[in-house]
Coordinates of N, CA and C in Angstrom, one line a residue:
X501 N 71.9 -58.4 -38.5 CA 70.6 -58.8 -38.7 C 69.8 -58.9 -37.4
X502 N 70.5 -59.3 -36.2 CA 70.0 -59.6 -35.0 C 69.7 -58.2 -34.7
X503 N 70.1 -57.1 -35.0 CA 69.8 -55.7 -34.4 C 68.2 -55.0 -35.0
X504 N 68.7 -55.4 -36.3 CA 67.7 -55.1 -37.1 C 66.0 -56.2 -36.8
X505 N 66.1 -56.8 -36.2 CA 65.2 -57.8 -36.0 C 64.7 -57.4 -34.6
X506 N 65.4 -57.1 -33.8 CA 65.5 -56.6 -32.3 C 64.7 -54.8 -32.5
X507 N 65.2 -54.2 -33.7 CA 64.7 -53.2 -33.6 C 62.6 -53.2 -34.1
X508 N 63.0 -53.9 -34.9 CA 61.5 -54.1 -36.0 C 60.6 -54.5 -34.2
X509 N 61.1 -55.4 -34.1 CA 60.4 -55.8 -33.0 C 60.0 -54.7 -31.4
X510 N 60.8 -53.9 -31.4 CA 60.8 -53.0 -30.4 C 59.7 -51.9 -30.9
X511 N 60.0 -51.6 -32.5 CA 59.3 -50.6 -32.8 C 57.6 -51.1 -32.9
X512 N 57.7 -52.6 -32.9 CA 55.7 -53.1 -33.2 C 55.5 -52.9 -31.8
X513 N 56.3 -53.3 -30.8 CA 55.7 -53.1 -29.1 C 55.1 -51.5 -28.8
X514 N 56.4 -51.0 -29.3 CA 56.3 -49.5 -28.7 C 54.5 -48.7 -29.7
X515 N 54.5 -49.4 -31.3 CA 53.2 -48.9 -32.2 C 52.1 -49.4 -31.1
X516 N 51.8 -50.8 -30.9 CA 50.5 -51.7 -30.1 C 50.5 -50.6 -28.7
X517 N 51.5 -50.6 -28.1 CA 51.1 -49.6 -26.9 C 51.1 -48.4 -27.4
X518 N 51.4 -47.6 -28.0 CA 50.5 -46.3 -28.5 C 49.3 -46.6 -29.0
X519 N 49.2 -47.4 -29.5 CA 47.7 -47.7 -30.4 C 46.6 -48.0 -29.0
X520 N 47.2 -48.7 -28.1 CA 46.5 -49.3 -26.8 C 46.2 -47.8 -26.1
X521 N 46.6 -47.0 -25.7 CA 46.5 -45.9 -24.9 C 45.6 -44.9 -25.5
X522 N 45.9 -44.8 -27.1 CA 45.0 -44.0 -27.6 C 43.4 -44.3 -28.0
X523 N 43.5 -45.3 -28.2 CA 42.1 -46.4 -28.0 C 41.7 -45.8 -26.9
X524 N 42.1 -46.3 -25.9 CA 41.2 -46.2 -24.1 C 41.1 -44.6 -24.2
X525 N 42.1 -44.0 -24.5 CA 41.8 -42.5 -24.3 C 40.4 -41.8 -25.3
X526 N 40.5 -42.6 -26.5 CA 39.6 -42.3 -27.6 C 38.0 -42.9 -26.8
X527 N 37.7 -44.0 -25.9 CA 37.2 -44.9 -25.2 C 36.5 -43.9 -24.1
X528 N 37.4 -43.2 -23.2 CA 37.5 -42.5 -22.1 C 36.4 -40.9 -22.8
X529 N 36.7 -40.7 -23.9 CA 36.0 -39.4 -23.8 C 35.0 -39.3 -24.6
X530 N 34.5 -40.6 -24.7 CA 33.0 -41.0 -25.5 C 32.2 -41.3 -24.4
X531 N 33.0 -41.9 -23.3 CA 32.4 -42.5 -22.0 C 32.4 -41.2 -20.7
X532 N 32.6 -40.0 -20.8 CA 32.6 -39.3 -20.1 C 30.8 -39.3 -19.5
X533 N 30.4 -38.7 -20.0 CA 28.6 -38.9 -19.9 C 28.7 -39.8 -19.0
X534 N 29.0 -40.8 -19.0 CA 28.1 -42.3 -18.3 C 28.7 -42.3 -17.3
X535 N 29.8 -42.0 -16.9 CA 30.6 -42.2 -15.5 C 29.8 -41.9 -14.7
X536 N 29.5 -42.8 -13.6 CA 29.1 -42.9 -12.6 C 27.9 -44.3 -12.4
X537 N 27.0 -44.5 -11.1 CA 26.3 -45.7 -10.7 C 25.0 -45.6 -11.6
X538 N 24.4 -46.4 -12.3 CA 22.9 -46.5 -12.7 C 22.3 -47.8 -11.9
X539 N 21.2 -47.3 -12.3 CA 19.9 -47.9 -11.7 C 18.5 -48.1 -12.5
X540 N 17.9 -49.1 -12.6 CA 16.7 -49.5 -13.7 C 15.5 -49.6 -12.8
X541 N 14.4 -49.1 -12.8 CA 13.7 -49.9 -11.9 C 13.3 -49.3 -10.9
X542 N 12.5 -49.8 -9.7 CA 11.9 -48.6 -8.6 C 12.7 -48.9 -7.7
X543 N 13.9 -50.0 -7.8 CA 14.6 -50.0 -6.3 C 15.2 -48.7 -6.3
X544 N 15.4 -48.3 -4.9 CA 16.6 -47.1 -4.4 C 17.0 -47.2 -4.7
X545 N 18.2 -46.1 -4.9 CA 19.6 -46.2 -4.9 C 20.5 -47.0 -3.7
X546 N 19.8 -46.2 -3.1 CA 20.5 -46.6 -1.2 C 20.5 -48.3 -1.2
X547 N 19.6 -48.9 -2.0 CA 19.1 -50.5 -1.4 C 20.3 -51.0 -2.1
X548 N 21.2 -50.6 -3.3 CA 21.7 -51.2 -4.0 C 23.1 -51.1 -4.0
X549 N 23.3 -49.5 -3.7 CA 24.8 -48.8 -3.6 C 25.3 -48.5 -2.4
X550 N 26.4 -48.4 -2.0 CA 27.3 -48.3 -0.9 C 28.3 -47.4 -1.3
X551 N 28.4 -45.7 -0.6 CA 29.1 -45.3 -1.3 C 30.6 -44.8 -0.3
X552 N 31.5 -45.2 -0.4 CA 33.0 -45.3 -0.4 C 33.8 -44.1 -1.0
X553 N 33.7 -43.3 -0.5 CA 34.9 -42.1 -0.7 C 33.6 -41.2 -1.9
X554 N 34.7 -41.4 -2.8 CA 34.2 -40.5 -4.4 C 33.6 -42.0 -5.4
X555 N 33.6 -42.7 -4.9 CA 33.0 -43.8 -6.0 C 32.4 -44.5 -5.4
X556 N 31.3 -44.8 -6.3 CA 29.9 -46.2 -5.9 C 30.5 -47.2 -5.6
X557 N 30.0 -48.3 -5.1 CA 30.3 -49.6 -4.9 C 29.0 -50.2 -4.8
X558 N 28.6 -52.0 -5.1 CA 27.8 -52.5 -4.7 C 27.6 -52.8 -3.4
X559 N 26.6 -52.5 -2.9 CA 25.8 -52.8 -1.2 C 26.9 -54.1 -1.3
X560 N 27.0 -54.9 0.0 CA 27.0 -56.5 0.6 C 26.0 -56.6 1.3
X561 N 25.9 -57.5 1.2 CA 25.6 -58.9 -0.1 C 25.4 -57.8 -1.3
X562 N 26.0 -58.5 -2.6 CA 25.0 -58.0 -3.6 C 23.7 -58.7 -3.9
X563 N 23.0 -58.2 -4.6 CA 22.4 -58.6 -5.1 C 22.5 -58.8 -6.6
X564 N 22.5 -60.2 -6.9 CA 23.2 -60.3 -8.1 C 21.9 -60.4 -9.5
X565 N 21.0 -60.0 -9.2 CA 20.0 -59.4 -9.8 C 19.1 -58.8 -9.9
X566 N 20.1 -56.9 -9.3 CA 19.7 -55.9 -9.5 C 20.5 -55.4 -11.2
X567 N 19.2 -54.8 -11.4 CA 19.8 -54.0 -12.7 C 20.5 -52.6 -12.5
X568 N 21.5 -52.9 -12.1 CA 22.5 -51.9 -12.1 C 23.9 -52.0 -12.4
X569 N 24.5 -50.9 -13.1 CA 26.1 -51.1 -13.1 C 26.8 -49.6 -12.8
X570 N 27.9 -49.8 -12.6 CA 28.9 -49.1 -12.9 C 29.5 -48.9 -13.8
X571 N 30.1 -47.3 -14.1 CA 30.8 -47.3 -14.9 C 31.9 -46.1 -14.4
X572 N 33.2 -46.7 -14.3 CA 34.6 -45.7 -13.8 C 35.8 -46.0 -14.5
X573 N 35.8 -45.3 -15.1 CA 36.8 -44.8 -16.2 C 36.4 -45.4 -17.5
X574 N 37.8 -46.6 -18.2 CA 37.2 -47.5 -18.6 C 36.3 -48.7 -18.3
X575 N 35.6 -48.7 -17.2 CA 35.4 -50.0 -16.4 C 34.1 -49.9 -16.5
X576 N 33.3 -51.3 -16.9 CA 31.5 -51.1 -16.8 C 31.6 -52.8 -15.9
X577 N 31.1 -52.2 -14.2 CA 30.8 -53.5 -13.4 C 29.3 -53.8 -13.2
X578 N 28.6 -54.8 -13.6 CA 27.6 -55.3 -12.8 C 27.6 -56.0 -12.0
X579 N 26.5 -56.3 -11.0 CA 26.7 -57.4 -10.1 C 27.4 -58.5 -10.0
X580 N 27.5 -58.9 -11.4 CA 27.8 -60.5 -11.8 C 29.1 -60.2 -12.9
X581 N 29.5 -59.2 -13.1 CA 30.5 -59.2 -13.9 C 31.3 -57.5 -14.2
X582 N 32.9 -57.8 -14.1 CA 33.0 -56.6 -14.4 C 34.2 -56.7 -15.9
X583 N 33.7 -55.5 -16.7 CA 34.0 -55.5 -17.8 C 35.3 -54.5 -18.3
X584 N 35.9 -54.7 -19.1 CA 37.0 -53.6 -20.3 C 35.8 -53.1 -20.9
X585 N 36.0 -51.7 -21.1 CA 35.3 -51.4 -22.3 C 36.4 -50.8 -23.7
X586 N 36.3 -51.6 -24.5 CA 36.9 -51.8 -25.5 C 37.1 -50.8 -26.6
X587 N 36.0 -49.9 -26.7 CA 35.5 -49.0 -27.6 C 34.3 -48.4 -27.7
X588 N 34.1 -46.8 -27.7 CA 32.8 -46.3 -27.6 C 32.7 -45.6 -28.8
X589 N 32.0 -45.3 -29.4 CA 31.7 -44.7 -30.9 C 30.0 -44.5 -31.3
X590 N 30.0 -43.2 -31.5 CA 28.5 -42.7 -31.8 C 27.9 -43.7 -33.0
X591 N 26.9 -44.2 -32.9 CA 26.2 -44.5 -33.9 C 24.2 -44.2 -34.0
X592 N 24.2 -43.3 -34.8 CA 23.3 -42.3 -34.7 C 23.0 -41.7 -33.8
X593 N 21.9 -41.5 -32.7 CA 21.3 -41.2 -32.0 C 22.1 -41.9 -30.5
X594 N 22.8 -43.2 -30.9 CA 23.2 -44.0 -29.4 C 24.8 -44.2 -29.4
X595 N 25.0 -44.4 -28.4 CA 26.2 -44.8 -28.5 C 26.5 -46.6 -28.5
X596 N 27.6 -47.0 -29.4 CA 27.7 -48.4 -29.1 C 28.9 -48.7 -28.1
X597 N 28.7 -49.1 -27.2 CA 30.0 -49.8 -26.6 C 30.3 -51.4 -26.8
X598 N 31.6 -51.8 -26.7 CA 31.8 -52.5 -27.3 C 33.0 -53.0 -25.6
X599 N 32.6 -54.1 -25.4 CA 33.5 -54.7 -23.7 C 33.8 -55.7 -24.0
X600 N 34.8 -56.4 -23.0 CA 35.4 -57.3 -22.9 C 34.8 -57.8 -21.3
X601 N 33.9 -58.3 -21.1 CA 33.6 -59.1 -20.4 C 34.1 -59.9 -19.3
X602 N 34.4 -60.6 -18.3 CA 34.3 -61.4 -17.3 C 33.5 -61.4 -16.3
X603 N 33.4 -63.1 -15.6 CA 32.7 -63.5 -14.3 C 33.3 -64.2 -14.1
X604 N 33.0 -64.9 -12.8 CA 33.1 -66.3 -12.4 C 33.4 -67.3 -13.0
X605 N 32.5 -67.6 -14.2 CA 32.9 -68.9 -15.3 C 33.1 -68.9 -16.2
X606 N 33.1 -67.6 -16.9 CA 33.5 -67.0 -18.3 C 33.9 -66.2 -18.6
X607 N 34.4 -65.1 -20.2 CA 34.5 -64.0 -20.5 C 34.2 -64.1 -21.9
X608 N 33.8 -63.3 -21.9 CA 33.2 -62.4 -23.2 C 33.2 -61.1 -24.1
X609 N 33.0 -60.9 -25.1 CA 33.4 -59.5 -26.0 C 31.4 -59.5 -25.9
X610 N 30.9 -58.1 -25.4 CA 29.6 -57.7 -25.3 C 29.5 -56.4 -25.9
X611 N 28.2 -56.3 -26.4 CA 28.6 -55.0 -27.1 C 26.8 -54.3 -27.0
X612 N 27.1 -53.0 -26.5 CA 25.9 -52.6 -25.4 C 25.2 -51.0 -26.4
X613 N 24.6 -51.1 -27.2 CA 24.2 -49.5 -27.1 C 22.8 -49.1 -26.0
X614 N 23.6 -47.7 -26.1 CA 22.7 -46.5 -24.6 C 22.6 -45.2 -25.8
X615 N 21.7 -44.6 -24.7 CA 22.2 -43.2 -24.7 C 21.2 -42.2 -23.6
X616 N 22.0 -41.1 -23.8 CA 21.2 -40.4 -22.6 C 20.3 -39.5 -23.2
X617 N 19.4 -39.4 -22.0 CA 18.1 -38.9 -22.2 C 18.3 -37.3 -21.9
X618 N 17.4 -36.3 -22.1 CA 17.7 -35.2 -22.0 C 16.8 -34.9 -20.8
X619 N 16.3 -35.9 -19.9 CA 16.1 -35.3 -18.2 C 17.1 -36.0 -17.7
X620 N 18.4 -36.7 -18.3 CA 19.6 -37.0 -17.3 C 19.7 -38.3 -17.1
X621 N 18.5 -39.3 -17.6 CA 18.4 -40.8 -17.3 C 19.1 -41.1 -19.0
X622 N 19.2 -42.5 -19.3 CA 20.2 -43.1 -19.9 C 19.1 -44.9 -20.4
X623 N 18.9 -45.0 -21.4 CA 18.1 -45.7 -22.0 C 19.5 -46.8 -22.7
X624 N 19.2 -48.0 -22.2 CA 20.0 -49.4 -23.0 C 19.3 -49.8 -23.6
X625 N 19.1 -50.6 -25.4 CA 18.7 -51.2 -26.2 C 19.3 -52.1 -26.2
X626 N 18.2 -53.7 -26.5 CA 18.9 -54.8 -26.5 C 19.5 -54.6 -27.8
X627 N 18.9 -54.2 -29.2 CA 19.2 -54.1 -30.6 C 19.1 -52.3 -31.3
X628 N 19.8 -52.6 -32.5 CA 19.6 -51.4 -33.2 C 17.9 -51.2 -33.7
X629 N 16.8 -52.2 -33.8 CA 15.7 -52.1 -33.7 C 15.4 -51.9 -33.0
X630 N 15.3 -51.7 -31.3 CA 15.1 -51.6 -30.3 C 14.3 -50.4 -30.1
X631 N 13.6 -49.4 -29.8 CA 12.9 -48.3 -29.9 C 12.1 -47.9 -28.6
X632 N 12.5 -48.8 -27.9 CA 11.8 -48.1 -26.3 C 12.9 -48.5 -25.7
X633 N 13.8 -49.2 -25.4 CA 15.2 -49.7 -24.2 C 14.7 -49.2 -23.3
X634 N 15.5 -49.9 -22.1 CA 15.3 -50.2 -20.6 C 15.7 -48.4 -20.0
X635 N 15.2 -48.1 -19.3 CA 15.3 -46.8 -18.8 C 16.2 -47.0 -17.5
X636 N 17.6 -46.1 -16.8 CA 18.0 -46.1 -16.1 C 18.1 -44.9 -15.5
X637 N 17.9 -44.7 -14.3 CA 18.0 -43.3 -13.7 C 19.7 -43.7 -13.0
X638 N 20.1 -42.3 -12.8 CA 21.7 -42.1 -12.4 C 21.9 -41.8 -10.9
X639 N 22.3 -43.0 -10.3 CA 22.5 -42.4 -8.9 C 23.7 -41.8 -7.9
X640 N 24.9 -41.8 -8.7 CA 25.9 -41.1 -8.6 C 26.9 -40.2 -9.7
X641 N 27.8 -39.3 -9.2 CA 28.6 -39.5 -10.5 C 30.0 -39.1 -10.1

């Protein structure tokens, strides 16, 4: 019985981490588009990004309220927080992402739709009503 109990149990670990990998992977190529630094707004790129090899980084000091984030691989960082992203999936016209959140004094499940513009910039809606969203231009990728 102890074998049988040892196995049931080996085989839910081994299901959750296939289920976990194929998520991020399903995650990863919804998110391909977005990879790389955005930017909202008339600041530069230059005022805000610091770039380090093949990937953005935020300037130092940041500035922890500029509207910009990153996004590298699964990872969406803003100034003030850097996130899991949990799941990406078309829904009509936008995409919804769906993160796991952290900062400093909390964490959180946040859930973000975008989508990209066809001259290359990338529009966030606070809501599915939303019909103008915040415009970001792309400063790396």
């Amino acid at each position: 019985m102890r074998l049988a109990g040892f196995l049931g149990a080996a085989g839910l670990g081994l299901i959750l981490i296939m289920s976990s990998a194929m998520s991020g992977a399903l995650a990863q190529s919804g998110l391909a588009r977005f990879q790389g630094a955005w930017l909202s707004g008339s600041a530069d790129c230059a005022e805000v990004y610091a770039s380090s090899g093949k990937e953005a980084s935020f300037k130092r000091p940041v500035d922890i309220f500029a509207p910009a984030f990153i996004v590298t691989g699964s990872r969406l960082r803003t100034p003030q927080a850097t996130c899991r992203i949990k799941s990406a999936r078309p829904t009509g016209d936008r995409q919804l992402l769906v993160l796991d959140c952290a900062n400093s004094v909390a964490g959180s499940e946040v859930r973000v739709l975008m989508s990209l513009q066809p001259d290359g910039s990338l529009r966030r809606y606070f809501n599915e009503r939303d019909t103008t969203g915040t415009e970001y231009k792309q400063c790396s990728r």
